[in-house]
PDB file of C-alpha atoms in Angstrom:
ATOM      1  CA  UNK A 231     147.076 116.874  46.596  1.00 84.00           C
ATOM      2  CA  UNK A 232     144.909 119.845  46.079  1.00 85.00           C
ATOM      3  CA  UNK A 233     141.738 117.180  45.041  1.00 84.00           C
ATOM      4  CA  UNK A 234     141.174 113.808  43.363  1.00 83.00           C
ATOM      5  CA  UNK A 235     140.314 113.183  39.464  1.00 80.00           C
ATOM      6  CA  UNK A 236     138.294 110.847  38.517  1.00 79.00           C
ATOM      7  CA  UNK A 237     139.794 110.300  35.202  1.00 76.00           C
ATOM      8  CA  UNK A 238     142.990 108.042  37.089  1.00 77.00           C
ATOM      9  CA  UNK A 239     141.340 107.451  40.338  1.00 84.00           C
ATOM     10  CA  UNK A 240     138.478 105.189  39.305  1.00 86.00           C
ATOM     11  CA  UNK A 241     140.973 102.860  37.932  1.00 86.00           C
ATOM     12  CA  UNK A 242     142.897 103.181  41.074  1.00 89.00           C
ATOM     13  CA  UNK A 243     139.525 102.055  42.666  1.00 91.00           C
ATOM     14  CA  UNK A 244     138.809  99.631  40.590  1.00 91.00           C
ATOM     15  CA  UNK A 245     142.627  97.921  40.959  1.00 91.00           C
ATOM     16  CA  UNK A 246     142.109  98.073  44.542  1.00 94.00           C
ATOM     17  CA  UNK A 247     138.396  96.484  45.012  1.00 94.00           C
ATOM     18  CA  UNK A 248     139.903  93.712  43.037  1.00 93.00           C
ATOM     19  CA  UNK A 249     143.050  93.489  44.999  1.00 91.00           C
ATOM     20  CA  UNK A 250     141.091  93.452  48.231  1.00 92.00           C
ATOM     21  CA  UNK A 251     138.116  91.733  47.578  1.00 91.00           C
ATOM     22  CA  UNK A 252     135.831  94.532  48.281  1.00 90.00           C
ATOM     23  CA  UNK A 253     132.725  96.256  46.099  1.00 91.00           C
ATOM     24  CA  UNK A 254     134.549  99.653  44.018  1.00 89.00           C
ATOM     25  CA  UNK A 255     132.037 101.683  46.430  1.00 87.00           C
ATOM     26  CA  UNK A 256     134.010 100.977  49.475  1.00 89.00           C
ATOM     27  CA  UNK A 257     136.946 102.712  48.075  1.00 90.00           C
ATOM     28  CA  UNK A 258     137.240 106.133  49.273  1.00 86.00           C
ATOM     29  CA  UNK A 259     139.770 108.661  47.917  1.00 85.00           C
ATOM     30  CA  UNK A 260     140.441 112.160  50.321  1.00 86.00           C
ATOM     31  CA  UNK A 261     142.663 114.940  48.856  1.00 88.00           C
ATOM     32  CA  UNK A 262     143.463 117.305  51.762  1.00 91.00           C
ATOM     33  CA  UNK A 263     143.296 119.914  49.449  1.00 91.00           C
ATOM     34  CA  UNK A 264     147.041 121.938  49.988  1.00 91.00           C
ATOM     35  CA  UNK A 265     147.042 124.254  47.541  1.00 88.00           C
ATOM     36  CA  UNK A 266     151.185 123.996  47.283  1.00 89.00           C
ATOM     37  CA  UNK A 267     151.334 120.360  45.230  1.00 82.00           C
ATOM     38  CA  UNK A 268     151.764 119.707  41.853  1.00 75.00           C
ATOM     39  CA  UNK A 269     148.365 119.387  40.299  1.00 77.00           C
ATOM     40  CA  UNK A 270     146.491 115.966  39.947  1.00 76.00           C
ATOM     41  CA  UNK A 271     143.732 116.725  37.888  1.00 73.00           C
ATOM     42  CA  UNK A 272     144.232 115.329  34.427  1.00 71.00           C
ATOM     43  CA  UNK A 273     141.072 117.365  32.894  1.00 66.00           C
ATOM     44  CA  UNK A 274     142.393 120.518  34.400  1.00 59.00           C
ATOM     45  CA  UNK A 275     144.545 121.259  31.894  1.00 58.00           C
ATOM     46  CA  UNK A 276     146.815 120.012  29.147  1.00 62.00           C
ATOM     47  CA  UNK A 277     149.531 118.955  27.371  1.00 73.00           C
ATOM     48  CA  UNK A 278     150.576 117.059  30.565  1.00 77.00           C
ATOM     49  CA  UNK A 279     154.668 116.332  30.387  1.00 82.00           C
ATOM     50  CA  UNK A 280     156.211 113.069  30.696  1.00 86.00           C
ATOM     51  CA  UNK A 281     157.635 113.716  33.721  1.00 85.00           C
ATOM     52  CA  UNK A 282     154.293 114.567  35.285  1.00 81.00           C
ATOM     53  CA  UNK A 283     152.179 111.824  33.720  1.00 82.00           C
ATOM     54  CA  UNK A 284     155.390 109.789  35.630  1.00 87.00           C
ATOM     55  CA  UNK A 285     154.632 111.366  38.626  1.00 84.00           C
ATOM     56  CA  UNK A 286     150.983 110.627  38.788  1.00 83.00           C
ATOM     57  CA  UNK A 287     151.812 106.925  37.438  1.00 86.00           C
ATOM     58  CA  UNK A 288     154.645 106.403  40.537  1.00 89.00           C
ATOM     59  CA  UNK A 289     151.546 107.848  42.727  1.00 86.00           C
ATOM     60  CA  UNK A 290     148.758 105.783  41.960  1.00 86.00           C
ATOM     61  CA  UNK A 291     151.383 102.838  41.741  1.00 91.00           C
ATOM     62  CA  UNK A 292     151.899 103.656  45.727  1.00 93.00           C
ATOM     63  CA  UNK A 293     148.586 104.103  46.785  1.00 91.00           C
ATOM     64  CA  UNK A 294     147.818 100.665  44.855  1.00 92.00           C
ATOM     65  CA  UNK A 295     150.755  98.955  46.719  1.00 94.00           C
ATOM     66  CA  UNK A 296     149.927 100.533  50.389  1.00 93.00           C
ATOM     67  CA  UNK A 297     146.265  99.556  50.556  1.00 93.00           C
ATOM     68  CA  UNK A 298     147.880  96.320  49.790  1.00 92.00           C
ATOM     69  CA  UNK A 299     150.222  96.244  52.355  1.00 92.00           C
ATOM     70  CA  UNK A 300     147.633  97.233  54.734  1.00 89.00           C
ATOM     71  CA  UNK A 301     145.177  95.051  54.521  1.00 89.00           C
ATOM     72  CA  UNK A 302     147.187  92.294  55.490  1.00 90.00           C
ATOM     73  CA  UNK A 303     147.513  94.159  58.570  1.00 87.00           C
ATOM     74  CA  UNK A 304     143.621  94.364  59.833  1.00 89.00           C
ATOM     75  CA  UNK A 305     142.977  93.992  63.050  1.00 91.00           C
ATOM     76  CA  UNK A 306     139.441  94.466  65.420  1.00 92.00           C
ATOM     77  CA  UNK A 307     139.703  98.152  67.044  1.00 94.00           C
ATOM     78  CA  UNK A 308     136.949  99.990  68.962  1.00 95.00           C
ATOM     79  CA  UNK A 309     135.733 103.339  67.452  1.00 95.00           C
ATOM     80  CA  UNK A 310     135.631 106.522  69.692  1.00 97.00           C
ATOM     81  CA  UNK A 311     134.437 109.819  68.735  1.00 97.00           C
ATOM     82  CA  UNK A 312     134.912 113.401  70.104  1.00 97.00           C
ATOM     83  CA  UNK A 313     134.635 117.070  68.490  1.00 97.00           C
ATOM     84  CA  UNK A 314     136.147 120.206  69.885  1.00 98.00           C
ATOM     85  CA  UNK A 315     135.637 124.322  69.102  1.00 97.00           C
ATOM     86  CA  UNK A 316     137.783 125.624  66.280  1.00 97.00           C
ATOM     87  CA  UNK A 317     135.841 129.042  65.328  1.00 96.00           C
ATOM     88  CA  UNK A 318     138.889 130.676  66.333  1.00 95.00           C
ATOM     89  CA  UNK A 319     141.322 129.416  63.449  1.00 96.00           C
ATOM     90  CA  UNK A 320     138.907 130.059  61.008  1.00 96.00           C
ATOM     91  CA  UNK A 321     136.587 132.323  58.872  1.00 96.00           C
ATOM     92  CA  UNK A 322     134.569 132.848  55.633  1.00 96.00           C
ATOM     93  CA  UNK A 323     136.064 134.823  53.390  1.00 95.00           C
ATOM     94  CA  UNK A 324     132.707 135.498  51.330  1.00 94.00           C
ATOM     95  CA  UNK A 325     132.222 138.584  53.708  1.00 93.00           C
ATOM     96  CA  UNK A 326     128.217 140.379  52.982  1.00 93.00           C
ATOM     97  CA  UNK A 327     127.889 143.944  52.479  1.00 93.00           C
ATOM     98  CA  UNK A 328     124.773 145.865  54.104  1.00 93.00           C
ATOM     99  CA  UNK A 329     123.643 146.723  50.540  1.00 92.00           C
ATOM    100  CA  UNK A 330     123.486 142.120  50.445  1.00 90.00           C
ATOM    101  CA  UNK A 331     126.346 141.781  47.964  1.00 91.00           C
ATOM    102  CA  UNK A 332     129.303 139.675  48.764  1.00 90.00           C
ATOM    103  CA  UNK A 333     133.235 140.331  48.453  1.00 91.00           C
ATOM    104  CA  UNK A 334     136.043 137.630  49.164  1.00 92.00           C
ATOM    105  CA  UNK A 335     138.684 138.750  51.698  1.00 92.00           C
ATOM    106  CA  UNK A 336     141.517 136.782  51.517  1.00 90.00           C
ATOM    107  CA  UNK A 337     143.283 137.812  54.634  1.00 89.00           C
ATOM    108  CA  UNK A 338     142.281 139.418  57.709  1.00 91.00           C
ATOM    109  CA  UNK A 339     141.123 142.829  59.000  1.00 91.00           C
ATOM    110  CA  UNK A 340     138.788 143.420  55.923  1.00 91.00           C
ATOM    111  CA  UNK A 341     139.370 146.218  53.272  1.00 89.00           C
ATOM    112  CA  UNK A 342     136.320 147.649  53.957  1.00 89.00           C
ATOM    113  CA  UNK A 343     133.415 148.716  57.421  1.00 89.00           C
ATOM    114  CA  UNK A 344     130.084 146.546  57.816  1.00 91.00           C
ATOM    115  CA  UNK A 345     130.675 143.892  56.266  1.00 93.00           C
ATOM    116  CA  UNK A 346     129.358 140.542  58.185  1.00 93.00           C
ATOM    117  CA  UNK A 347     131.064 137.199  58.523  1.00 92.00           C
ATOM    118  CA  UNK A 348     129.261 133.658  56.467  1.00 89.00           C
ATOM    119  CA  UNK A 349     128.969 131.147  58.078  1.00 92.00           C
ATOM    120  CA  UNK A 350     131.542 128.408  59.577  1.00 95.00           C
ATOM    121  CA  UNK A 351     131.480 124.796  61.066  1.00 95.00           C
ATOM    122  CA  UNK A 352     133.826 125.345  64.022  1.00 96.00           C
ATOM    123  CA  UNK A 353     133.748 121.556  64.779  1.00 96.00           C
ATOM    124  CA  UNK A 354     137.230 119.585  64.643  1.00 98.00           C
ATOM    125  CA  UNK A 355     136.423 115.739  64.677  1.00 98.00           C
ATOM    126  CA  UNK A 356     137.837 112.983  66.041  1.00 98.00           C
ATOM    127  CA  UNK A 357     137.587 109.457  65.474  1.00 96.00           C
ATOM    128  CA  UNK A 358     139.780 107.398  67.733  1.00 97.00           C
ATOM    129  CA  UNK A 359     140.484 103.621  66.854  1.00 96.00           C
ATOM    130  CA  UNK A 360     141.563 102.105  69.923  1.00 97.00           C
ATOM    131  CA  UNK A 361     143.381  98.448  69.606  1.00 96.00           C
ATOM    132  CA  UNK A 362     142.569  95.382  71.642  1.00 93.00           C
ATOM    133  CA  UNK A 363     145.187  96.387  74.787  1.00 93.00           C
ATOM    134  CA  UNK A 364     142.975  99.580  74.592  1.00 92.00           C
ATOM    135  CA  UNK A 365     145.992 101.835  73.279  1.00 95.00           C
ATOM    136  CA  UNK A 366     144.817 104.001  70.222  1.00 96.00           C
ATOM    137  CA  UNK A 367     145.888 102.329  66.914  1.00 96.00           C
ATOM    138  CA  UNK A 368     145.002 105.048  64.751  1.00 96.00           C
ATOM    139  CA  UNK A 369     143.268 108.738  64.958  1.00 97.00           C
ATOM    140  CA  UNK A 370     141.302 110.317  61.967  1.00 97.00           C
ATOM    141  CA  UNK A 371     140.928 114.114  62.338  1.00 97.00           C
ATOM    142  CA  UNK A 372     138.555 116.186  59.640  1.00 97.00           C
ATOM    143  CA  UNK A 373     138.655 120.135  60.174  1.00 97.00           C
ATOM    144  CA  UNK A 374     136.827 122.326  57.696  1.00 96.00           C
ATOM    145  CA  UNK A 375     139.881 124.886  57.129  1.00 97.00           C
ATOM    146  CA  UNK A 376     141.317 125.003  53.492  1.00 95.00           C
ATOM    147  CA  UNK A 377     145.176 124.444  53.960  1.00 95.00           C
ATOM    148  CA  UNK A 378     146.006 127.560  52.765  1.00 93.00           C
ATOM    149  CA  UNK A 379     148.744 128.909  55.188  1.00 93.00           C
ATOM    150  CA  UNK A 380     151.381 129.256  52.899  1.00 88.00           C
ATOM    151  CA  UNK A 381     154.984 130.009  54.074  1.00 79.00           C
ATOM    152  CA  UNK A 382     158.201 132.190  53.743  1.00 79.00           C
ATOM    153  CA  UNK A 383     158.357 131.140  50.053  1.00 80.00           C
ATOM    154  CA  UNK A 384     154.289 130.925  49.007  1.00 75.00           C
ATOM    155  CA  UNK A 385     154.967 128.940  45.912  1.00 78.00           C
ATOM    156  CA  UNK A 386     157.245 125.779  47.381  1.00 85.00           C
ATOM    157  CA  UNK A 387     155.787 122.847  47.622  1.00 87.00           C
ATOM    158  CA  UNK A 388     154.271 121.856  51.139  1.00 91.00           C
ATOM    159  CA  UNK A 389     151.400 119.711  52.711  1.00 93.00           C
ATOM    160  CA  UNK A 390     150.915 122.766  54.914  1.00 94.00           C
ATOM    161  CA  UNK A 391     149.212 123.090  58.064  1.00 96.00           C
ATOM    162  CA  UNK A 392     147.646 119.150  57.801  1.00 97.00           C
ATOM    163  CA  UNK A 393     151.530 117.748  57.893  1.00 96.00           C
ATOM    164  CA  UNK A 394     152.080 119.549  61.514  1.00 96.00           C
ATOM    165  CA  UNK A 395     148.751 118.391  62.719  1.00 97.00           C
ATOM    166  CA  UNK A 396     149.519 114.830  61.852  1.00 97.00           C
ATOM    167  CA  UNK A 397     152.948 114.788  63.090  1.00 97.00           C
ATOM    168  CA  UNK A 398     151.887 116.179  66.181  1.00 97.00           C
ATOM    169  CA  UNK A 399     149.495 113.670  66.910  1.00 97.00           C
ATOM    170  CA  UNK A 400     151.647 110.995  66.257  1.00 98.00           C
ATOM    171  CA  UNK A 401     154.418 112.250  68.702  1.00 97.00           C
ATOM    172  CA  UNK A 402     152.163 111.880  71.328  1.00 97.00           C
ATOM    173  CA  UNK A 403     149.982 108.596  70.654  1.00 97.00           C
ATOM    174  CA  UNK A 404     152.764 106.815  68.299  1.00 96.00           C
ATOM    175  CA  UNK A 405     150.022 105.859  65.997  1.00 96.00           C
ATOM    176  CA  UNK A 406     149.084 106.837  62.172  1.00 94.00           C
ATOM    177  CA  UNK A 407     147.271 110.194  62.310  1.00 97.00           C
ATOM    178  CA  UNK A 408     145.208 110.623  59.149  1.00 96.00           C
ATOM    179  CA  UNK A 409     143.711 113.961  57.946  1.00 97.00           C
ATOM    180  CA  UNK A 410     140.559 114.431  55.928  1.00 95.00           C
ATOM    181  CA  UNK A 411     139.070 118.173  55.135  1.00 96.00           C
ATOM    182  CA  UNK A 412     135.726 118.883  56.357  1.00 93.00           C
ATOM    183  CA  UNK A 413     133.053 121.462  54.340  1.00 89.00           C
ATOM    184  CA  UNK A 414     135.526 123.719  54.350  1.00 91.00           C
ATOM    185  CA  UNK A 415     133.654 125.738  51.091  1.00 89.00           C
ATOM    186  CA  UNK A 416     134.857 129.430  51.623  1.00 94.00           C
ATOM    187  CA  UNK A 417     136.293 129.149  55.099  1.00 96.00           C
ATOM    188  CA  UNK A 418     140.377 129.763  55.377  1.00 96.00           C
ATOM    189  CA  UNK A 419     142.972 130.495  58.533  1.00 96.00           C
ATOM    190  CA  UNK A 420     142.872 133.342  60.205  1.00 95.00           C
ATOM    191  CA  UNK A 421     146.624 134.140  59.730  1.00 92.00           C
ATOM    192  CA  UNK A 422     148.444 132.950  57.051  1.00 91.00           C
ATOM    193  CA  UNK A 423     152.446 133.120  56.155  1.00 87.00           C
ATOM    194  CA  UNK A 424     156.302 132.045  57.857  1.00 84.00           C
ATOM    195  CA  UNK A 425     155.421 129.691  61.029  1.00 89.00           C
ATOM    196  CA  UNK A 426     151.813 130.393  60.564  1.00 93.00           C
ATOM    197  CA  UNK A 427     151.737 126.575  59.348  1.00 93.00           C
ATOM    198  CA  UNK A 428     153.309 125.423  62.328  1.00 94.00           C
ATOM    199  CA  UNK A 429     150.913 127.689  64.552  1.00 95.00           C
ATOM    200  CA  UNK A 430     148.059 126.509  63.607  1.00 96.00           C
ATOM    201  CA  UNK A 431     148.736 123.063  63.355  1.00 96.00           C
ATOM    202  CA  UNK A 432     150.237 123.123  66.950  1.00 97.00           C
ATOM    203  CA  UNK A 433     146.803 124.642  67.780  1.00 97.00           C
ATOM    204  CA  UNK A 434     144.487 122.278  66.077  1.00 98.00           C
ATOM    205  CA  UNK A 435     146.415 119.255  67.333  1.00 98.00           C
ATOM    206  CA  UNK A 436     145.797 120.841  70.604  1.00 97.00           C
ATOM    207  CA  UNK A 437     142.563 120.467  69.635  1.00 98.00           C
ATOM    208  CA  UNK A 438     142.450 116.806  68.389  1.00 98.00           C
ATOM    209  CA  UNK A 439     143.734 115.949  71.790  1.00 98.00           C
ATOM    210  CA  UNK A 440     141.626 116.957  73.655  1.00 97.00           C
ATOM    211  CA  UNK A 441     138.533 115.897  71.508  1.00 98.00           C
ATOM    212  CA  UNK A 442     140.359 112.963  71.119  1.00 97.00           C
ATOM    213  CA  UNK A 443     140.771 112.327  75.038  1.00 97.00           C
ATOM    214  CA  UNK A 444     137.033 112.664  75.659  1.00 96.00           C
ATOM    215  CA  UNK A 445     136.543 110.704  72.780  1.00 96.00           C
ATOM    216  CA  UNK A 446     133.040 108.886  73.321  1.00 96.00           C
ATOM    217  CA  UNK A 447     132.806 105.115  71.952  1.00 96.00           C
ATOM    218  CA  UNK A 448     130.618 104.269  69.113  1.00 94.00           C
ATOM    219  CA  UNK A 449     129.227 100.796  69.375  1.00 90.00           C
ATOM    220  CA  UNK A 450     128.311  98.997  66.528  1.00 83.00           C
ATOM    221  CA  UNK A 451     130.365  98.011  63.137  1.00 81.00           C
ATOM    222  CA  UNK A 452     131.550 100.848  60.706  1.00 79.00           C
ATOM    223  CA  UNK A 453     129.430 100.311  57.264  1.00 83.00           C
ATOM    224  CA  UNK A 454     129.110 102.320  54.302  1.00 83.00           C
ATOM    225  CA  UNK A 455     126.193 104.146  52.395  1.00 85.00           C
ATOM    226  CA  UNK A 456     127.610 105.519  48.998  1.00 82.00           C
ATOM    227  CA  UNK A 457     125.215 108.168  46.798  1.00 85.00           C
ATOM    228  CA  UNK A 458     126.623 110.446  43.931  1.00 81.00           C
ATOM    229  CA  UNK A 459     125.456 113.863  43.451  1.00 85.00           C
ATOM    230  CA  UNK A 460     125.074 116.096  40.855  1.00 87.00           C
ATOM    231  CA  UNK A 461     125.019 119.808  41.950  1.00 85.00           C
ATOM    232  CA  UNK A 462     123.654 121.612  39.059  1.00 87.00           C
ATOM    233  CA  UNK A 463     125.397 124.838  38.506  1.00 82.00           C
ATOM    234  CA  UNK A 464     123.772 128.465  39.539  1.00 79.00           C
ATOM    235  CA  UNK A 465     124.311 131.000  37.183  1.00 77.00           C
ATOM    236  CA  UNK A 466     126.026 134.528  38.773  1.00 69.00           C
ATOM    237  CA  UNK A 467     123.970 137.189  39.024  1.00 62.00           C
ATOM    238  CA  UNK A 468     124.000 140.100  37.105  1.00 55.00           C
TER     239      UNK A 468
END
């Protein structure tokens, strides 16, 4: 999913606070943000068709039914954490002129001389849950790269880059590898196009490894602090 409405996922939070006895703020929804799924935002645009309004309705109906399923399934881990260096997959493609104004550069070397690079977070993050025999149980990885990669055929459907990442991980620690996007803002791949996905998933997973390998544990229980915020709109300039 390319991001999360609010319009069906509050009653998917609601349903599953109930379901699991937990306060609605506990409920967390993460898109990873490909930009080759079917859209999910109701207010985005409209008429909807019945077959899409089916498709969101068979969706929420399996999230509903997996956070079910898994919570009979809870079990005490240990929490490790480790980050490694990504600036090399990435960059901002809100690139500054020397007269201060800004152009977007969608793909690399820039159409034009002098222009100077925004600002990235190069960190890839790791959080390792290891189980009670000590093997890992699951991995969360969060990477501030918009999955963007595309393929052969741009338009076909595709979780892109995150879907090699995970299965990677996987393959080599047979646990669930989740994926959550990071700040990403303006900041794409540096390559994009046929077996770019693969490439750079291949190379963050690389990554995730080895951050996940020197993963340092956390002690302490895993709580949550919730606050909404309302980012008031800046109007372009002239």
């Amino acid at each position: 999913m390319i991001a999360v409405d609010s319009l069906w996922a509050d009653d998917l939070r609601s349903r599953i606070a109930r379901d699991l006895g937990m306060p609605r703020s506990h409920v967390v929804f993460a898109a990873s943000h490909t930009h080759f799924g079917p859209e999910s935002r109701l207010g985005n645009a409209a008429p909807w068709s019945a077959a899409h309004l089916a498709r969101l309705e068979q969706m929420t109906e399996a999230i509903a039914q997996g956070a079910a399923r898994l919570a009979q399934k809870l079990a005490p881990c240990s929490l490790h954490v480790g980050s490694e260096n990504v600036a090399s997959q990435m960059y901002n493609r809100r690139l500054i002129r020397p007269d201060g104004t800004c152009c977007t550069v969608f793909r690399l070397p820039p159409p034009e001389e002098n222009l100077s690079f925004g600002p990235v977070d190069p960190r890839l993050a790791v959080l390792r849950l290891d189980a009670a025999n000590g093997r890992p149980a699951a991995l969360a990885t969060s990477v501030g790269i918009h999955p963007v990669v595309g393929g052969r055929d741009f338009y076909a459907i595709s979780p892109d880059y995150p879907a090699v990442l995970r299965q990677t991980l996987e393959s080599v620690y047979a646990a669930p590898a989740l994926f959550f996007l990071s700040t990403a803002a303006n900041v794409v791949p540096v390559r994009r196009g046929p077996r770019e996905r693969s490439r750079i998933g291949r190379t963050l997973a690389g990554a995730a490894i080895m951050a996940a390998e020197g993963a340092e544990r956390v002690e302490g229980s895993i709580n949550v602090e919730w606050e909404r915020l309302d980012v008031p709109r800046v109007p372009p300039h002239p």
